[in-house]
Amino acid sequence: STAQHRTAPHQRFRSALVFWTLCSVILPVLITLWCSFHRSRRQMLIRDIFYKSKHDWHYTDLFGQPSYCCVCAQHVLRGTFCSCCGLRVCEGCLKKADQHFLCKEIVMRSEAGARGSMPHHWIRGNVPLCSHCVVCKQQCGTQPKLCDYRCVWCQCTVHDECMLDCLKIEECTFGEFRDLIIPPYYLSTIDQMRKDKRTDYEKVFDLSKITPAKALQLCSLLPCNAVRVLVCGGDGTVGWVLDAIDEMKIKGQEHFIPQVAILPLGTGNDLSNTLGWGAGYAGEVPVEQILRNVMEADGIVLDRWKVQVTSKGYYNLRKPKVFTMNNYFSIGPDALMALNFHAHREKTPSLFSSRIINKAVYFFYGTKDCLVQECKDLNKKVELELDGERIELPNLEGIIVLNIGYWGGGCRLWEGMGDEPYPLARHDDGLLEVVGVHGSFHCAQIQVKLANPVRLGQAHTVRLILKSSKMPMQVDGEPWAQGPCTVTITHKTHALMLYHSGEQTDDDASSVSEQEHVREQTDEDV
């Protein structure tokens, strides 16, 4: 009994130790599960608000400038903002803000739509830095609190103390970018005229959700020859939009066809580079400046070409493949690099989300081809005709047919080193430039201006016959492996583009100077 009396405290101590040990393990787990449940529930509520809201809400972990909640007026480091009207709120006030604050109206439902005018749409607080009051001309947003007003349409700002009753009902002029804004009362009038055909209008046309054809139908509701479209994407996205514009021509909507500007977000961006919009965009230029560039850009014409690939088969029963070309067609090492890149991107698309990574992969496959030379002796496998005239080919691994000045992510292929006289290359003259390359290493030399391409000539029509074996081909970066066939390239149509005459790069300046020198020599000879 004495021994049992002694062991009882030890048992109670062990039991208490086990209990508190379990509590120390289980309690944090329960707290974590409880927090995760409430976090996921809160995220579901936020997603539900995002989905149903007329605002274009986005969540951010850190605002780029000092921000204050438009509901509770408290300073916020993270929260949600509307990319359309500029509202900024904390998570707790999101539902209230969504119910009490209106976003930009795409179609005005009030009587103002019938008057052909609309008042300012004022939002309080979080005005842009370095903005000035339209009344007293002093700087706005200088106080560390929710203060001052901004019109979401014309972007003018007003101090709290300068806000007069007349400003609240004053007609909005839409500010600096009035020529790029479709007034809501205009679409309201259109809807009243088309009561049988109501249209759902979008604030921003996201081509990952809708087709370009549907987005471009808005052009048919606007004044003739007055629309400018900014395509944000790579050359493939631009080609997709231009195809949709061609469909408008088929429907008899030629007078509503827009002019197209480009914001280069792709890998190569050769068409964008040719038209003066740059080789790539990473946020370094403010949106306001981009819109100014679009307004100031000059209208030009871009040739578009039909590429017909007729495979050799029994009795030619196979239907020809037909492509539309804006940039270039090629057979050989650069098409092989594009084909390998495309195959690996299809397998693991998440790895190819960066322009730098994409170019690194291209470099890898180019280096590999320098060693393997899978496209050697191309001149023995193909026949080339320019405007019906047979061209004798030297020893080549690749042939490239160019419509624009840039190729391969920023290289002026036709000009090469710029040390030889050559006919001018243009994207609106109905002529194609045809060059040959000796291999991937030769392509690399041309890109760093250490070599010239093999200039085979210029032509209105190009015909290429692949007599044997299977070779890689590409049209505007879309590659495939092709067996024996006949490729015929003929002029298809013109596209109305916008050319940004910004600052010239060193390559552009040297190219222009060389072309002027050649023109002067030609004039002297004449």
Short mmCIF file of C-alpha atoms in Angstrom, two decimals:
data_model
loop_
_atom_site.label_atom_id
_atom_site.label_comp_id
_atom_site.label_asym_id
_atom_site.label_seq_id
_atom_site.Cartn_x
_atom_site.Cartn_y
_atom_site.Cartn_z
CA SER A 1 0.00 0.00 0.00
CA THR A 2 2.91 2.31 0.72
CA ALA A 3 4.38 1.61 -2.73
CA GLN A 4 1.03 2.30 -4.37
CA HIS A 5 0.76 5.54 -2.41
CA ARG A 6 4.19 6.59 -3.71
CA THR A 7 3.46 5.73 -7.35
CA ALA A 8 0.11 7.58 -7.44
CA PRO A 9 1.67 11.10 -7.69
CA HIS A 10 3.96 9.87 -10.44
CA GLN A 11 1.00 8.49 -12.41
CA ARG A 12 -0.89 11.74 -11.97
CA PHE A 13 2.21 13.66 -13.10
CA ARG A 14 2.60 11.45 -16.18
CA SER A 15 -1.09 11.83 -17.00
CA ALA A 16 -0.87 15.61 -16.66
CA LEU A 17 2.29 15.62 -18.79
CA VAL A 18 0.60 13.56 -21.51
CA PHE A 19 -2.47 15.82 -21.39
CA TRP A 20 -0.53 19.07 -21.71
CA THR A 21 1.71 17.55 -24.36
CA LEU A 22 -1.36 16.63 -26.39
CA CYS A 23 -2.77 20.11 -25.83
CA SER A 24 0.47 21.72 -26.98
CA VAL A 25 0.33 19.65 -30.17
CA ILE A 26 -3.39 19.57 -30.89
CA LEU A 27 -4.24 23.18 -29.95
CA PRO A 28 -1.96 24.80 -32.59
CA VAL A 29 -3.31 22.35 -35.16
CA LEU A 30 -6.89 23.27 -34.27
CA ILE A 31 -6.06 26.98 -34.37
CA THR A 32 -4.39 26.53 -37.75
CA LEU A 33 -7.39 24.61 -39.10
CA TRP A 34 -9.77 27.24 -37.74
CA CYS A 35 -7.75 30.06 -39.32
CA SER A 36 -7.50 28.17 -42.61
CA PHE A 37 -11.26 27.59 -42.64
CA HIS A 38 -12.05 31.24 -42.01
CA ARG A 39 -9.40 32.36 -44.52
CA SER A 40 -10.80 30.08 -47.22
CA ARG A 41 -14.34 31.19 -46.35
CA ARG A 42 -13.28 34.84 -46.58
CA GLN A 43 -11.56 34.18 -49.90
CA MET A 44 -14.69 32.49 -51.22
CA LEU A 45 -16.77 35.52 -50.22
CA ILE A 46 -14.26 37.85 -51.87
CA ARG A 47 -14.25 35.76 -55.06
CA ASP A 48 -18.04 35.77 -55.05
CA ILE A 49 -18.06 39.58 -54.79
CA PHE A 50 -15.45 39.80 -57.55
CA TYR A 51 -17.54 37.57 -59.81
CA LYS A 52 -20.86 39.38 -59.31
CA SER A 53 -19.56 42.93 -59.11
CA LYS A 54 -19.67 45.53 -61.87
CA HIS A 55 -16.31 46.75 -60.59
CA ASP A 56 -13.10 45.18 -61.91
CA TRP A 57 -11.76 44.22 -58.49
CA HIS A 58 -8.21 42.95 -57.95
CA TYR A 59 -6.41 41.99 -54.76
CA THR A 60 -2.91 43.22 -53.91
CA ASP A 61 -0.59 42.41 -51.01
CA LEU A 62 0.99 45.86 -51.15
CA PHE A 63 -0.25 49.08 -52.72
CA GLY A 64 2.34 50.98 -54.74
CA GLN A 65 1.67 54.29 -52.99
CA PRO A 66 0.16 55.44 -49.66
CA SER A 67 -3.50 54.40 -49.85
CA TYR A 68 -6.63 54.86 -47.75
CA CYS A 69 -9.83 52.85 -47.68
CA CYS A 70 -12.63 54.72 -49.47
CA VAL A 71 -15.15 53.47 -46.88
CA CYS A 72 -13.51 53.60 -43.44
CA ALA A 73 -10.80 56.11 -44.45
CA GLN A 74 -8.13 54.05 -42.65
CA HIS A 75 -4.62 53.67 -44.03
CA VAL A 76 -4.25 50.32 -45.84
CA LEU A 77 -1.15 48.46 -46.98
CA ARG A 78 -3.01 45.67 -48.74
CA GLY A 79 -6.53 45.22 -49.97
CA THR A 80 -8.58 45.42 -53.16
CA PHE A 81 -8.74 48.00 -55.92
CA CYS A 82 -10.85 48.52 -59.01
CA SER A 83 -8.66 48.82 -62.11
CA CYS A 84 -11.48 50.66 -63.90
CA CYS A 85 -12.56 53.43 -61.52
CA GLY A 86 -9.64 53.39 -59.04
CA LEU A 87 -11.49 52.63 -55.79
CA ARG A 88 -9.27 51.21 -53.02
CA VAL A 89 -10.71 49.44 -49.99
CA CYS A 90 -9.64 47.14 -47.20
CA GLU A 91 -10.95 43.57 -47.11
CA GLY A 92 -13.49 44.31 -44.39
CA CYS A 93 -15.09 47.15 -46.37
CA LEU A 94 -15.15 45.43 -49.77
CA LYS A 95 -18.81 44.40 -49.66
CA LYS A 96 -19.97 47.83 -48.50
CA ALA A 97 -17.86 49.58 -51.16
CA ASP A 98 -19.23 47.31 -53.86
CA GLN A 99 -22.80 48.20 -52.85
CA HIS A 100 -22.40 51.95 -52.35
CA PHE A 101 -19.94 53.07 -55.04
CA LEU A 102 -20.73 52.93 -58.74
CA CYS A 103 -18.07 51.99 -61.26
CA LYS A 104 -17.71 53.60 -64.69
CA GLU A 105 -20.88 53.23 -66.71
CA ILE A 106 -20.23 51.76 -70.13
CA VAL A 107 -23.80 52.49 -71.19
CA MET A 108 -25.52 55.39 -69.45
CA ARG A 109 -29.00 54.45 -68.24
CA SER A 110 -30.03 57.91 -67.05
CA GLU A 111 -31.63 60.85 -68.88
CA ALA A 112 -28.15 62.29 -69.48
CA GLY A 113 -27.75 59.72 -72.23
CA ALA A 114 -30.50 61.39 -74.23
CA ARG A 115 -28.90 64.85 -73.73
CA GLY A 116 -25.59 63.73 -75.22
CA SER A 117 -23.56 64.74 -72.16
CA MET A 118 -22.70 63.50 -68.68
CA PRO A 119 -21.43 65.01 -65.40
CA HIS A 120 -18.13 64.19 -63.71
CA HIS A 121 -17.88 60.89 -61.85
CA TRP A 122 -16.07 61.84 -58.64
CA ILE A 123 -14.16 59.39 -56.43
CA ARG A 124 -12.75 60.64 -53.11
CA GLY A 125 -9.17 59.99 -52.06
CA ASN A 126 -6.07 58.26 -53.45
CA VAL A 127 -5.56 60.88 -56.15
CA PRO A 128 -2.50 60.48 -58.42
CA LEU A 129 0.77 61.90 -57.15
CA CYS A 130 1.70 65.36 -58.49
CA SER A 131 -1.89 66.08 -59.54
CA HIS A 132 -3.23 69.65 -59.27
CA CYS A 133 -6.57 71.12 -58.34
CA VAL A 134 -8.57 72.48 -61.31
CA VAL A 135 -9.86 75.35 -59.13
CA CYS A 136 -6.87 76.68 -57.16
CA LYS A 137 -4.11 75.02 -59.26
CA GLN A 138 -2.36 73.80 -56.10
CA GLN A 139 -1.12 70.22 -55.61
CA CYS A 140 -3.68 67.64 -54.45
CA GLY A 141 -3.32 64.58 -52.25
CA THR A 142 -0.60 66.03 -50.02
CA GLN A 143 -2.33 65.28 -46.69
CA PRO A 144 -1.79 61.87 -45.02
CA LYS A 145 -5.47 60.95 -45.05
CA LEU A 146 -8.38 60.21 -47.37
CA CYS A 147 -8.83 63.55 -49.10
CA ASP A 148 -9.61 65.35 -52.36
CA TYR A 149 -11.56 64.15 -55.39
CA ARG A 150 -10.75 62.71 -58.81
CA CYS A 151 -13.00 62.28 -61.86
CA VAL A 152 -12.63 58.74 -63.20
CA TRP A 153 -13.26 59.92 -66.78
CA CYS A 154 -11.29 63.13 -67.33
CA GLN A 155 -8.84 62.49 -64.42
CA CYS A 156 -9.11 66.08 -63.12
CA THR A 157 -8.64 66.53 -59.36
CA VAL A 158 -10.16 68.94 -56.83
CA HIS A 159 -9.41 69.73 -53.17
CA ASP A 160 -12.10 68.94 -50.60
CA GLU A 161 -12.42 72.64 -49.80
CA CYS A 162 -12.51 73.60 -53.49
CA MET A 163 -15.29 71.19 -54.40
CA LEU A 164 -18.23 73.40 -55.35
CA ASP A 165 -21.80 72.38 -56.10
CA CYS A 166 -21.34 73.51 -59.70
CA LEU A 167 -18.49 71.02 -60.17
CA LYS A 168 -20.71 68.14 -59.08
CA ILE A 169 -23.08 68.75 -61.98
CA GLU A 170 -20.56 70.18 -64.45
CA GLU A 171 -20.31 68.41 -67.82
CA CYS A 172 -17.30 66.13 -68.12
CA THR A 173 -15.09 66.74 -71.18
CA PHE A 174 -13.24 63.36 -70.84
CA GLY A 175 -9.91 65.19 -70.61
CA GLU A 176 -6.75 64.59 -72.62
CA PHE A 177 -7.85 61.22 -73.99
CA ARG A 178 -11.33 62.24 -75.13
CA ASP A 179 -10.55 61.00 -78.65
CA LEU A 180 -9.91 57.49 -77.30
CA ILE A 181 -13.01 57.28 -75.07
CA ILE A 182 -16.40 56.03 -76.20
CA PRO A 183 -18.87 58.19 -74.21
CA PRO A 184 -21.46 56.10 -72.32
CA TYR A 185 -24.27 58.31 -73.62
CA TYR A 186 -23.23 57.43 -77.20
CA LEU A 187 -23.72 53.71 -76.59
CA SER A 188 -26.96 54.50 -74.77
CA THR A 189 -28.22 56.24 -77.91
CA ILE A 190 -27.09 53.30 -80.05
CA ASP A 191 -28.99 50.89 -77.79
CA GLN A 192 -32.14 52.98 -78.12
CA MET A 193 -31.82 52.87 -81.90
CA ARG A 194 -31.19 49.11 -81.89
CA LYS A 195 -33.91 47.95 -79.51
CA ASP A 196 -34.14 44.65 -81.33
CA LYS A 197 -30.38 43.99 -81.10
CA ARG A 198 -29.13 44.79 -77.61
CA THR A 199 -25.37 44.38 -77.15
CA ASP A 200 -23.41 43.46 -74.05
CA TYR A 201 -20.51 45.89 -73.90
CA GLU A 202 -17.22 45.17 -72.14
CA LYS A 203 -14.87 47.52 -70.30
CA VAL A 204 -11.77 45.64 -71.48
CA PHE A 205 -11.67 42.98 -74.18
CA ASP A 206 -9.70 40.01 -72.81
CA LEU A 207 -8.84 37.75 -75.76
CA SER A 208 -8.38 34.79 -73.42
CA LYS A 209 -12.13 34.95 -72.74
CA ILE A 210 -13.69 36.21 -75.98
CA THR A 211 -12.72 36.10 -79.64
CA PRO A 212 -11.39 39.17 -81.49
CA ALA A 213 -14.36 38.96 -83.89
CA LYS A 214 -16.80 39.60 -81.04
CA ALA A 215 -14.73 42.47 -79.66
CA LEU A 216 -14.40 44.11 -83.08
CA GLN A 217 -18.15 44.20 -83.59
CA LEU A 218 -18.14 47.31 -81.42
CA CYS A 219 -16.36 49.06 -84.33
CA SER A 220 -19.52 48.75 -86.45
CA LEU A 221 -21.37 50.93 -83.91
CA LEU A 222 -18.84 53.77 -84.09
CA PRO A 223 -18.26 56.46 -86.75
CA CYS A 224 -16.69 55.22 -90.01
CA ASN A 225 -12.87 55.18 -90.27
CA ALA A 226 -12.51 56.54 -86.73
CA VAL A 227 -11.49 53.53 -84.63
CA ARG A 228 -8.01 52.72 -83.37
CA VAL A 229 -7.36 49.37 -81.66
CA LEU A 230 -4.45 48.63 -79.32
CA VAL A 231 -3.54 44.92 -79.38
CA CYS A 232 -1.65 43.87 -76.24
CA GLY A 233 0.27 40.68 -77.02
CA GLY A 234 2.77 39.07 -79.33
CA ASP A 235 2.82 38.88 -83.12
CA GLY A 236 0.55 35.83 -83.00
CA THR A 237 -2.13 37.77 -81.15
CA VAL A 238 -1.83 40.60 -83.68
CA GLY A 239 -2.28 38.12 -86.52
CA TRP A 240 -5.37 36.71 -84.81
CA VAL A 241 -6.91 40.18 -84.63
CA LEU A 242 -6.00 40.94 -88.26
CA ASP A 243 -7.72 37.71 -89.33
CA ALA A 244 -10.86 38.87 -87.53
CA ILE A 245 -10.61 42.22 -89.34
CA ASP A 246 -10.46 40.34 -92.66
CA GLU A 247 -13.75 38.69 -91.67
CA MET A 248 -15.24 42.17 -91.27
CA LYS A 249 -14.30 42.87 -94.90
CA ILE A 250 -16.14 39.72 -95.99
CA LYS A 251 -19.22 40.91 -94.11
CA GLY A 252 -19.16 44.24 -95.97
CA GLN A 253 -17.93 46.29 -93.01
CA GLU A 254 -14.94 47.88 -94.79
CA HIS A 255 -15.85 51.38 -93.57
CA PHE A 256 -15.66 50.28 -89.93
CA ILE A 257 -12.26 48.58 -90.09
CA PRO A 258 -9.96 49.89 -87.31
CA GLN A 259 -6.31 50.86 -87.46
CA VAL A 260 -4.16 48.59 -85.28
CA ALA A 261 -1.44 49.59 -82.80
CA ILE A 262 0.65 47.10 -80.83
CA LEU A 263 1.79 46.81 -77.22
CA PRO A 264 4.51 44.11 -77.54
CA LEU A 265 4.09 41.40 -74.90
CA GLY A 266 5.37 38.40 -76.89
CA THR A 267 8.81 36.81 -77.30
CA GLY A 268 10.00 38.01 -80.71
CA ASN A 269 7.74 41.01 -81.40
CA ASP A 270 9.25 41.51 -84.87
CA LEU A 271 6.09 43.08 -86.34
CA SER A 272 5.86 45.47 -83.38
CA ASN A 273 9.52 46.39 -83.85
CA THR A 274 9.00 47.01 -87.57
CA LEU A 275 6.11 49.37 -86.87
CA GLY A 276 8.01 51.36 -84.25
CA TRP A 277 6.30 50.01 -81.11
CA GLY A 278 9.45 48.42 -79.71
CA ALA A 279 10.88 44.95 -79.14
CA GLY A 280 9.09 44.36 -75.83
CA TYR A 281 7.16 46.01 -73.01
CA ALA A 282 7.75 45.41 -69.31
CA GLY A 283 5.88 48.32 -67.74
CA GLU A 284 8.63 50.90 -68.21
CA VAL A 285 6.38 53.30 -70.14
CA PRO A 286 3.36 54.81 -68.30
CA VAL A 287 -0.06 53.91 -69.66
CA GLU A 288 -0.79 57.58 -70.32
CA GLN A 289 2.23 57.81 -72.64
CA ILE A 290 1.16 54.66 -74.48
CA LEU A 291 -2.25 56.21 -75.14
CA ARG A 292 -0.58 59.42 -76.36
CA ASN A 293 1.54 57.33 -78.73
CA VAL A 294 -1.58 55.65 -80.10
CA MET A 295 -3.24 59.03 -80.69
CA GLU A 296 -0.17 60.47 -82.42
CA ALA A 297 0.67 57.41 -84.54
CA ASP A 298 0.51 57.57 -88.33
CA GLY A 299 -1.66 55.25 -90.40
CA ILE A 300 0.22 52.92 -92.76
CA VAL A 301 -0.48 49.80 -94.85
CA LEU A 302 0.88 46.31 -94.14
CA ASP A 303 0.96 43.63 -96.85
CA ARG A 304 -0.59 40.31 -95.87
CA TRP A 305 0.21 37.15 -97.79
CA LYS A 306 -1.45 33.83 -98.53
CA VAL A 307 0.76 30.77 -97.95
CA GLN A 308 -0.63 27.62 -99.57
CA VAL A 309 1.06 24.29 -98.81
CA THR A 310 0.04 21.47 -101.16
CA SER A 311 1.34 18.10 -100.06
CA LYS A 312 2.39 15.52 -102.63
CA GLY A 313 0.00 12.59 -102.34
CA TYR A 314 -1.91 10.11 -104.40
CA TYR A 315 -3.78 12.04 -107.09
CA ASN A 316 -3.43 15.23 -104.98
CA LEU A 317 -6.55 14.37 -102.99
CA ARG A 318 -5.27 16.07 -99.82
CA LYS A 319 -6.69 19.50 -99.13
CA PRO A 320 -3.96 22.20 -99.17
CA LYS A 321 -3.01 23.94 -95.95
CA VAL A 322 -3.61 27.68 -96.14
CA PHE A 323 -1.97 30.23 -93.81
CA THR A 324 -1.95 34.01 -93.66
CA MET A 325 1.52 35.53 -93.32
CA ASN A 326 2.33 38.92 -91.82
CA ASN A 327 5.99 38.52 -90.91
CA TYR A 328 7.86 35.69 -92.61
CA PHE A 329 7.91 32.11 -93.84
CA SER A 330 10.94 29.88 -93.42
CA ILE A 331 12.24 26.38 -93.94
CA GLY A 332 15.40 25.25 -92.18
CA PRO A 333 17.20 25.83 -88.87
CA ASP A 334 15.10 28.72 -87.51
CA ALA A 335 11.91 26.73 -88.21
CA LEU A 336 13.50 23.75 -86.45
CA MET A 337 14.25 25.89 -83.38
CA ALA A 338 10.65 27.12 -83.37
CA LEU A 339 9.35 23.55 -83.72
CA ASN A 340 11.42 22.24 -80.79
CA PHE A 341 10.46 25.26 -78.67
CA HIS A 342 6.76 24.79 -79.52
CA ALA A 343 6.87 21.07 -78.63
CA HIS A 344 8.40 21.68 -75.20
CA ARG A 345 6.08 24.61 -74.46
CA GLU A 346 3.10 22.34 -75.18
CA LYS A 347 4.39 19.83 -72.62
CA THR A 348 5.23 22.31 -69.82
CA PRO A 349 3.59 25.68 -70.56
CA SER A 350 4.22 26.99 -67.01
CA LEU A 351 7.98 27.06 -67.64
CA PHE A 352 7.63 29.42 -70.61
CA SER A 353 6.10 32.45 -68.92
CA SER A 354 9.14 34.72 -69.24
CA ARG A 355 10.51 36.39 -72.37
CA ILE A 356 14.07 35.83 -71.11
CA ILE A 357 13.49 32.11 -70.52
CA ASN A 358 11.91 31.75 -73.96
CA LYS A 359 14.92 33.34 -75.65
CA ALA A 360 17.27 31.16 -73.58
CA VAL A 361 15.47 28.04 -74.83
CA TYR A 362 15.75 29.31 -78.41
CA PHE A 363 19.50 29.84 -77.84
CA PHE A 364 19.84 26.28 -76.52
CA TYR A 365 18.19 24.74 -79.57
CA GLY A 366 20.19 26.99 -81.90
CA THR A 367 23.44 25.84 -80.27
CA LYS A 368 22.33 22.22 -80.53
CA ASP A 369 21.58 22.59 -84.25
CA CYS A 370 25.06 24.05 -84.84
CA LEU A 371 26.45 20.67 -83.80
CA VAL A 372 23.84 18.34 -85.30
CA GLN A 373 23.02 20.21 -88.58
CA GLU A 374 19.71 18.48 -89.18
CA CYS A 375 18.86 20.74 -92.16
CA LYS A 376 22.06 20.43 -94.19
CA ASP A 377 21.98 20.09 -97.99
CA LEU A 378 18.67 21.92 -98.22
CA ASN A 379 19.59 23.19 -101.68
CA LYS A 380 19.52 19.58 -102.94
CA LYS A 381 16.06 18.99 -101.51
CA VAL A 382 14.20 22.08 -102.71
CA GLU A 383 13.58 24.16 -105.81
CA LEU A 384 12.92 27.91 -105.58
CA GLU A 385 11.07 30.11 -108.06
CA LEU A 386 10.74 33.89 -107.79
CA ASP A 387 8.02 35.33 -110.05
CA GLY A 388 8.22 32.15 -112.13
CA GLU A 389 12.00 32.26 -112.59
CA ARG A 390 14.03 29.33 -111.29
CA ILE A 391 16.80 30.35 -108.85
CA GLU A 392 20.03 28.40 -108.66
CA LEU A 393 20.70 27.79 -104.97
CA PRO A 394 24.13 27.69 -103.35
CA ASN A 395 24.90 25.36 -100.47
CA LEU A 396 22.25 26.30 -97.86
CA GLU A 397 20.54 24.98 -94.76
CA GLY A 398 17.63 27.44 -94.64
CA ILE A 399 15.49 29.77 -96.78
CA ILE A 400 13.57 32.70 -95.26
CA VAL A 401 10.87 34.74 -97.02
CA LEU A 402 10.45 38.17 -95.41
CA ASN A 403 7.58 40.64 -95.47
CA ILE A 404 8.84 42.94 -92.69
CA GLY A 405 12.17 44.48 -91.76
CA TYR A 406 12.82 42.56 -88.54
CA TRP A 407 13.33 38.84 -88.00
CA GLY A 408 14.50 36.58 -85.17
CA GLY A 409 13.65 38.90 -82.29
CA GLY A 410 15.18 42.16 -83.50
CA CYS A 411 17.56 41.35 -86.40
CA ARG A 412 17.32 43.26 -89.69
CA LEU A 413 17.97 40.18 -91.80
CA TRP A 414 17.74 41.66 -95.31
CA GLU A 415 20.20 44.45 -94.48
CA GLY A 416 22.68 42.18 -92.67
CA MET A 417 25.87 44.10 -91.89
CA GLY A 418 24.68 47.04 -93.97
CA ASP A 419 27.94 47.19 -95.95
CA GLU A 420 26.52 46.20 -99.34
CA PRO A 421 24.13 48.01 -101.70
CA TYR A 422 20.73 46.37 -101.91
CA PRO A 423 17.18 47.27 -102.99
CA LEU A 424 15.04 48.82 -100.30
CA ALA A 425 12.92 46.47 -98.19
CA ARG A 426 9.42 47.65 -97.31
CA HIS A 427 6.31 46.08 -95.76
CA ASP A 428 3.86 47.87 -98.05
CA ASP A 429 5.32 47.48 -101.56
CA GLY A 430 3.83 44.11 -102.51
CA LEU A 431 7.32 42.56 -102.61
CA LEU A 432 8.86 39.77 -100.58
CA GLU A 433 12.55 39.54 -99.71
CA VAL A 434 14.03 36.03 -99.98
CA VAL A 435 17.30 35.12 -98.26
CA GLY A 436 19.28 31.98 -97.52
CA VAL A 437 21.33 30.99 -94.48
CA HIS A 438 24.14 28.46 -94.12
CA GLY A 439 23.01 27.25 -90.72
CA SER A 440 22.26 28.22 -87.11
CA PHE A 441 25.75 29.62 -86.59
CA HIS A 442 25.33 31.80 -89.68
CA CYS A 443 22.01 33.07 -88.27
CA ALA A 444 23.77 33.98 -85.04
CA GLN A 445 26.49 35.84 -86.96
CA ILE A 446 23.87 37.83 -88.86
CA GLN A 447 22.09 38.79 -85.63
CA VAL A 448 25.27 40.35 -84.22
CA LYS A 449 26.16 41.94 -87.60
CA LEU A 450 29.21 39.78 -88.30
CA ALA A 451 27.85 38.35 -91.55
CA ASN A 452 25.42 38.99 -94.38
CA PRO A 453 22.62 36.68 -95.50
CA VAL A 454 22.61 35.08 -98.93
CA ARG A 455 20.24 37.47 -100.73
CA LEU A 456 18.32 35.41 -103.29
CA GLY A 457 16.09 38.23 -104.55
CA GLN A 458 12.76 40.06 -104.28
CA ALA A 459 9.49 38.87 -105.81
CA HIS A 460 5.73 39.32 -105.94
CA THR A 461 5.19 35.54 -105.91
CA VAL A 462 7.36 32.86 -104.31
CA ARG A 463 7.13 29.16 -105.10
CA LEU A 464 9.14 26.55 -103.20
CA ILE A 465 9.09 22.82 -103.99
CA LEU A 466 10.25 20.35 -101.34
CA LYS A 467 11.18 17.30 -103.41
CA SER A 468 12.10 14.76 -100.74
CA SER A 469 12.36 14.08 -97.00
CA LYS A 470 10.58 15.91 -94.19
CA MET A 471 11.67 19.43 -93.21
CA PRO A 472 10.64 21.93 -90.49
CA MET A 473 8.65 24.95 -91.71
CA GLN A 474 7.07 27.93 -90.00
CA VAL A 475 4.75 30.85 -90.74
CA ASP A 476 4.97 33.73 -88.25
CA GLY A 477 6.34 31.51 -85.50
CA GLU A 478 3.81 28.67 -85.98
CA PRO A 479 5.98 25.64 -86.87
CA TRP A 480 5.26 22.17 -88.22
CA ALA A 481 7.12 19.26 -89.83
CA GLN A 482 6.33 19.01 -93.54
CA GLY A 483 6.87 16.24 -96.06
CA PRO A 484 7.26 16.68 -99.84
CA CYS A 485 5.09 19.57 -100.98
CA THR A 486 4.74 22.77 -102.98
CA VAL A 487 4.61 26.08 -101.08
CA THR A 488 3.13 29.04 -102.95
CA ILE A 489 3.15 32.55 -101.44
CA THR A 490 0.95 35.20 -103.07
CA HIS A 491 -0.39 38.59 -102.01
CA LYS A 492 -3.68 38.36 -100.12
CA THR A 493 -4.75 41.75 -98.77
CA HIS A 494 -3.65 44.86 -96.86
CA ALA A 495 -4.01 45.64 -93.16
CA LEU A 496 -4.40 49.14 -91.75
CA MET A 497 -1.75 49.57 -89.07
CA LEU A 498 -0.44 52.40 -86.90
CA TYR A 499 3.23 53.37 -87.05
CA HIS A 500 4.87 54.98 -84.01
CA SER A 501 7.67 57.26 -85.16
CA GLY A 502 9.47 57.38 -81.82
CA GLU A 503 13.19 57.49 -81.15
CA GLN A 504 15.22 55.41 -83.59
CA THR A 505 17.52 52.68 -82.36
CA ASP A 506 21.11 52.49 -83.58
CA ASP A 507 20.12 49.69 -85.97
CA ASP A 508 17.27 51.73 -87.43
CA ALA A 509 19.44 54.84 -87.84
CA SER A 510 22.25 52.93 -89.54
CA SER A 511 19.77 51.14 -91.79
CA VAL A 512 18.12 54.40 -92.83
CA SER A 513 21.47 56.05 -93.55
CA GLU A 514 22.60 53.08 -95.63
CA GLN A 515 19.34 53.07 -97.60
CA GLU A 516 19.63 56.82 -98.26
CA HIS A 517 23.20 56.29 -99.49
CA VAL A 518 22.05 53.54 -101.85
CA ARG A 519 19.22 55.75 -103.12
CA GLU A 520 21.68 58.57 -103.82
CA GLN A 521 23.95 56.20 -105.75
CA THR A 522 21.00 54.91 -107.75
CA ASP A 523 19.88 58.46 -108.61
CA GLU A 524 23.41 59.32 -109.75
CA ASP A 525 23.53 56.22 -111.98
CA VAL A 526 20.19 57.15 -113.53
#
